[in-house]
Short mmCIF file of C-alpha atoms and ligand atoms in Angstrom, two decimals:
data_model
loop_
_atom_site.label_atom_id
_atom_site.label_comp_id
_atom_site.label_asym_id
_atom_site.label_seq_id
_atom_site.Cartn_x
_atom_site.Cartn_y
_atom_site.Cartn_z
CA SER R 1 8.12 38.69 91.42
CA ILE R 2 5.55 40.74 89.43
CA ILE R 3 8.13 41.38 86.69
CA PHE R 4 9.10 37.73 86.69
CA THR R 5 5.45 36.65 86.38
CA LEU R 6 4.95 39.15 83.55
CA ILE R 7 7.99 37.77 81.69
CA ILE R 8 6.64 34.24 82.05
CA ILE R 9 3.18 35.30 80.78
CA ILE R 10 4.67 37.12 77.78
CA ALA R 11 7.00 34.19 76.96
CA TYR R 12 4.14 31.73 77.30
CA SER R 13 1.71 33.69 75.10
CA SER R 14 4.36 34.28 72.43
CA ALA R 15 5.21 30.54 72.39
CA LEU R 16 1.50 29.75 72.17
CA SER R 17 0.89 32.15 69.27
CA GLN R 18 3.92 30.73 67.43
CA LEU R 19 2.56 27.24 67.95
CA ILE R 20 -0.83 28.25 66.53
CA ARG R 21 0.87 29.94 63.55
CA GLN R 22 3.00 26.82 62.89
CA ARG R 23 -0.11 24.71 63.01
CA GLN R 24 -1.91 27.00 60.53
CA ILE R 25 1.10 26.86 58.16
CA SER R 26 1.20 23.08 58.44
CA GLU R 27 -2.55 22.89 57.65
CA ILE R 28 -2.13 25.23 54.66
CA LYS R 29 0.74 23.06 53.37
CA THR R 30 -1.28 19.86 53.76
CA ASP R 31 -4.25 21.45 51.96
CA PHE R 32 -1.95 22.63 49.19
CA ILE R 33 -0.39 19.18 48.73
CA ASN R 34 -3.86 17.60 48.66
CA ASN R 35 -5.08 20.15 46.11
CA MET R 36 -2.03 19.71 43.91
CA THR R 37 -2.27 15.92 44.05
CA HIS R 38 -5.87 16.24 42.95
CA GLU R 39 -4.94 18.76 40.24
CA PHE R 40 -2.43 16.31 38.72
CA LYS R 41 -4.30 13.09 39.36
CA THR R 42 -7.25 13.96 37.11
CA PRO R 43 -5.25 14.97 34.00
CA LEU R 44 -2.89 12.01 34.48
CA ALA R 45 -5.83 9.63 34.62
CA THR R 46 -7.35 11.25 31.50
CA ILE R 47 -4.03 10.99 29.62
CA SER R 48 -3.66 7.36 30.61
CA LEU R 49 -7.19 6.57 29.34
CA ALA R 50 -6.57 8.49 26.11
CA VAL R 51 -3.32 6.55 25.49
CA ASP R 52 -5.16 3.27 26.10
CA ALA R 53 -7.82 4.37 23.62
CA LEU R 54 -5.16 5.26 21.03
CA ASN R 55 -3.76 1.75 21.31
CA ASN R 56 -7.16 0.24 20.72
CA GLU R 57 -7.41 -1.67 17.42
CA LYS R 58 -10.66 0.11 16.49
CA VAL R 59 -9.20 3.56 17.07
CA ILE R 60 -5.76 3.08 15.56
CA HIS R 61 -7.11 3.25 11.97
CA ASP R 62 -9.60 6.03 12.59
CA ILE R 63 -7.89 9.36 11.92
CA GLU R 64 -10.72 11.42 13.49
CA LYS R 65 -10.55 9.49 16.74
CA ILE R 66 -6.76 9.72 16.81
CA LYS R 67 -7.09 13.50 16.44
CA TYR R 68 -9.69 13.59 19.20
CA TYR R 69 -7.64 11.61 21.72
CA SER R 70 -4.35 13.31 20.93
CA GLY R 71 -6.11 16.69 21.30
CA MET R 72 -7.31 15.54 24.70
CA ILE R 73 -3.75 14.62 25.75
CA LYS R 74 -2.51 18.02 24.56
CA GLU R 75 -5.23 19.85 26.54
CA GLU R 76 -4.52 17.96 29.77
CA ASN R 77 -0.82 18.52 29.26
CA LYS R 78 -1.45 22.26 28.89
CA ARG R 79 -3.49 22.25 32.09
CA MET R 80 -0.73 20.58 34.09
CA ASN R 81 1.83 22.96 32.59
CA LYS R 82 -0.28 25.92 33.70
CA GLN R 83 -0.33 24.66 37.29
CA VAL R 84 3.43 24.06 37.33
CA GLU R 85 3.96 27.52 35.84
CA LYS R 86 1.83 29.04 38.63
CA ILE R 87 3.94 27.37 41.32
CA LEU R 88 7.20 28.40 39.63
CA GLN R 89 5.93 31.95 39.24
CA ALA R 90 4.99 32.10 42.92
CA ALA R 91 8.55 31.00 43.78
CA ARG R 92 9.97 33.67 41.44
CA VAL R 93 7.76 36.32 43.05
CA GLU R 94 8.95 35.19 46.47
CA ARG R 95 12.59 35.53 45.44
CA GLN R 96 11.75 38.85 43.76
CA GLU R 97 12.94 37.47 40.43
CA LEU R 98 9.84 38.38 38.46
CA LYS R 99 11.00 40.12 35.31
CA LEU R 100 8.61 42.45 33.51
CA ILE R 101 8.93 43.26 29.83
CA LEU R 102 7.15 46.60 29.75
CA GLN R 103 5.59 47.70 26.49
CA GLU R 104 2.53 49.59 25.32
CA VAL R 105 -0.48 47.35 25.80
CA ASP R 106 -3.94 47.99 24.39
CA ALA R 107 -6.01 46.90 27.40
CA HIS R 108 -9.27 46.74 25.41
CA GLU R 109 -7.77 44.56 22.70
CA THR R 110 -6.31 42.17 25.32
CA ILE R 111 -9.61 41.97 27.23
CA GLU R 112 -11.55 41.30 24.00
CA HIS R 113 -9.09 38.58 23.03
CA ILE R 114 -9.37 36.84 26.42
CA ALA R 115 -13.17 37.20 26.33
CA GLU R 116 -13.24 35.37 22.98
CA ASN R 117 -11.17 32.55 24.46
CA VAL R 118 -13.36 32.02 27.54
CA LEU R 119 -16.73 32.52 25.84
CA LEU R 120 -17.18 28.84 24.98
CA GLN R 121 -16.53 27.80 28.57
CA ILE R 122 -19.12 30.34 29.81
CA GLN R 123 -21.68 29.29 27.21
CA GLN R 124 -21.22 25.64 28.21
CA LYS R 125 -22.50 26.66 31.66
CA GLN R 126 -25.40 28.56 29.98
CA GLY R 127 -23.84 31.81 31.15
CA SER R 128 -23.14 35.16 29.56
CA LEU R 129 -20.25 37.60 29.30
CA THR R 130 -20.87 41.31 28.75
CA LEU R 131 -18.19 43.82 27.85
CA ASP R 132 -18.62 47.51 28.53
CA LEU R 133 -15.25 48.95 27.54
CA ALA R 134 -15.92 52.65 28.03
CA ALA R 135 -12.48 53.93 29.11
CA HIS R 136 -11.12 56.50 26.68
CA ASN R 137 -7.53 56.02 27.78
CA PHE R 138 -6.88 52.29 27.54
CA LYS R 139 -3.21 52.13 26.59
CA LEU R 140 -0.99 50.85 29.39
CA LYS R 141 2.69 50.44 30.03
CA ALA R 142 2.65 46.83 31.12
CA ASP R 143 3.99 43.34 30.57
CA GLU R 144 1.45 41.93 28.14
CA VAL R 145 1.73 38.30 29.31
CA HIS R 146 1.40 39.20 32.99
CA PHE R 147 -1.42 41.67 32.32
CA SER R 148 -3.32 38.98 30.38
CA ASN R 149 -2.72 36.52 33.22
CA ILE R 150 -4.35 38.87 35.75
CA ILE R 151 -7.45 39.37 33.60
CA PHE R 152 -7.64 35.68 32.67
CA ASN R 153 -7.32 34.57 36.31
CA LEU R 154 -10.12 36.90 37.44
CA ILE R 155 -12.48 35.72 34.68
CA ASP R 156 -11.53 32.10 35.30
CA ASN R 157 -12.38 32.50 39.01
CA ALA R 158 -15.67 34.22 38.13
CA ILE R 159 -16.60 31.13 36.10
CA LYS R 160 -15.26 28.62 38.66
CA TYR R 161 -16.93 30.13 41.72
CA THR R 162 -20.43 30.45 40.25
CA ASN R 163 -22.70 27.49 40.85
CA ASP R 164 -25.39 28.31 38.28
CA ALA R 165 -25.15 30.08 34.97
CA PRO R 166 -22.41 32.72 35.32
CA THR R 167 -23.33 36.30 34.44
CA ILE R 168 -19.97 38.01 34.07
CA LYS R 169 -19.48 41.68 33.30
CA ILE R 170 -16.23 43.35 32.40
CA SER R 171 -16.16 47.11 32.27
CA THR R 172 -13.44 49.72 31.98
CA SER R 173 -13.43 53.41 32.85
CA THR R 174 -10.95 56.23 32.95
CA LEU R 175 -10.53 57.85 36.37
CA GLY R 176 -8.10 60.74 35.98
CA HIS R 177 -4.75 59.13 35.19
CA PHE R 178 -6.02 55.67 35.98
CA LEU R 179 -7.64 52.89 34.02
CA ALA R 180 -10.08 50.90 36.16
CA ILE R 181 -11.00 47.39 35.03
CA LYS R 182 -13.98 45.85 36.83
CA ILE R 183 -14.86 42.16 36.63
CA SER R 184 -18.07 41.18 38.35
CA ASP R 185 -19.91 37.90 38.69
CA ASN R 186 -23.11 36.51 40.22
CA GLY R 187 -21.26 33.70 41.97
CA ILE R 188 -20.95 32.41 45.52
CA GLY R 189 -19.42 35.68 46.76
CA MET R 190 -17.53 35.96 50.04
CA SER R 191 -17.77 37.55 53.47
CA LYS R 192 -16.09 40.86 54.33
CA GLU R 193 -13.51 39.03 56.45
CA THR R 194 -12.66 36.68 53.60
CA GLN R 195 -12.30 39.57 51.19
CA SER R 196 -9.29 40.75 53.18
CA ARG R 197 -7.62 37.33 53.01
CA ILE R 198 -8.09 35.98 49.49
CA PHE R 199 -4.90 37.61 48.17
CA GLU R 200 -2.79 35.65 50.68
CA LYS R 201 -0.60 32.88 49.37
CA PHE R 202 -2.39 29.47 49.27
CA TYR R 203 -5.55 30.96 50.80
CA ARG R 204 -8.75 29.20 49.75
CA ILE R 205 -12.16 29.76 51.32
CA GLY R 206 -13.07 26.76 53.47
CA SER R 207 -16.60 26.50 51.99
CA GLU R 208 -17.92 23.38 50.31
CA ALA R 209 -18.18 25.21 46.98
CA THR R 210 -14.45 25.98 47.07
CA ARG R 211 -13.51 22.49 48.20
CA ASN R 212 -15.40 21.05 45.23
CA THR R 213 -13.52 23.32 42.83
CA LYS R 214 -9.97 22.67 41.77
CA GLY R 215 -7.38 25.28 42.63
CA THR R 216 -4.07 26.03 44.27
CA GLY R 217 -4.83 29.23 46.18
CA LEU R 218 -2.02 30.90 44.24
CA GLY R 219 -4.00 32.68 41.51
CA LEU R 220 -5.04 35.81 43.39
CA TYR R 221 -1.75 35.96 45.30
CA LEU R 222 0.04 36.13 41.94
CA CYS R 223 -2.45 38.68 40.58
CA LYS R 224 -1.78 40.93 43.57
CA LYS R 225 2.01 40.58 43.34
CA ILE R 226 2.05 41.16 39.58
CA ALA R 227 -0.23 44.19 39.99
CA GLN R 228 2.09 45.56 42.70
CA ASN R 229 5.06 45.11 40.35
CA HIS R 230 3.18 47.29 37.86
CA ASN R 231 2.33 49.87 40.57
CA ALA R 232 -1.26 48.83 40.01
CA ASN R 233 -3.88 47.94 42.58
CA ILE R 234 -6.34 45.08 42.84
CA SER R 235 -9.23 44.83 45.27
CA VAL R 236 -12.47 42.98 45.80
CA THR R 237 -15.92 44.09 46.92
CA ASP R 238 -19.43 42.64 47.01
CA ASN R 239 -21.32 42.65 43.76
CA LYS R 240 -24.75 43.45 45.12
CA PRO R 241 -27.16 41.64 45.18
CA GLN R 242 -25.00 38.58 44.47
CA GLY R 243 -21.39 37.66 43.73
CA SER R 244 -18.06 39.43 43.78
CA LYS R 245 -16.53 42.37 41.98
CA PHE R 246 -12.78 42.68 41.38
CA VAL R 247 -11.32 46.05 40.45
CA VAL R 248 -7.85 46.44 38.94
CA THR R 249 -6.51 49.99 38.66
CA PHE R 250 -3.55 50.74 36.40
CA ASN R 251 -1.75 53.98 35.68
CA SER R 252 -2.66 54.85 32.11
P1 ADP W 1 -7.77 29.05 43.54
O1 ADP W 1 -8.89 29.47 42.64
O2 ADP W 1 -6.67 28.34 42.84
O3 ADP W 1 -8.25 28.36 44.79
P2 ADP W 1 -7.23 31.89 43.95
O4 ADP W 1 -6.06 32.52 44.61
O5 ADP W 1 -7.51 32.25 42.53
O6 ADP W 1 -7.04 30.35 44.13
O7 ADP W 1 -8.51 32.24 44.81
C1 ADP W 1 -8.45 32.11 46.23
C2 ADP W 1 -9.82 31.78 46.79
O8 ADP W 1 -10.67 32.93 46.69
C3 ADP W 1 -10.54 30.68 46.03
O9 ADP W 1 -10.18 29.41 46.52
C4 ADP W 1 -12.02 31.01 46.28
O10 ADP W 1 -12.42 30.44 47.50
C5 ADP W 1 -12.01 32.53 46.42
N1 ADP W 1 -12.45 33.22 45.18
C6 ADP W 1 -11.66 33.70 44.19
N2 ADP W 1 -12.38 34.31 43.23
C7 ADP W 1 -13.67 34.23 43.63
C8 ADP W 1 -14.92 34.69 43.06
N3 ADP W 1 -14.97 35.35 41.89
N4 ADP W 1 -16.06 34.44 43.77
C9 ADP W 1 -16.01 33.79 44.96
N5 ADP W 1 -14.88 33.34 45.53
C10 ADP W 1 -13.72 33.55 44.89
#
């Protein structure tokens, strides 16, 4: 009877833990659908307004305004494309179909190029971006597009998850055969427990700051998977006294 009771207890607790897991998955899926709906709703509404404006009698003969509104449509279109691409890429990663085109990449040049592209966005929030590219071995064997995506995603998050003016620092250093790229911010930061979860698929911190920011919870999951495909490592720590610091380590 003791064995029988034990079997029942084990079966019961395993069923219970499966139930909890299923519930968590269902919640994650619902959150994801809500986020995605929100992600698409805003650009669709903007495009619709821009098209209405283009059809306006006053606008139709004004070349500058036509340029302005069509530029807006293009930008929103790009944004939606990026989201779709993220989802497709996550599916490819899942099916292990991610193809890398390895070539020699100048990490410093790529970082400088991305920094130029995001500078305006940072300045609009009255923030600053500092580069300290001190590594002496900065040539990598990597897929340039995927490598850029990792760096871009980390900087984009540093901007997104900072309430006030973002102070973002990017530094590189050579550690033996490795190139370490550090991206730190003065943002909302995260607890130790959260640090171990943010690379999970669809994971988003349940704080108000995150809820108010658009996202899919796929960015860091993809960064981690792409880094793993390059035999690289990505981790997060506190950026004392405030914010987060991401470190990506590549073989150089
Ligand atoms: P998304 O930004 O689309 O939600 P990510 O996978 O890029 O998804 O990030 C997962 C979560 O990790 C975010 O929702 C956010 O809560 C947290 N996070 C990511 N980067 C930072 C950062 N630099 N500072 C604070 N929190 C962050």
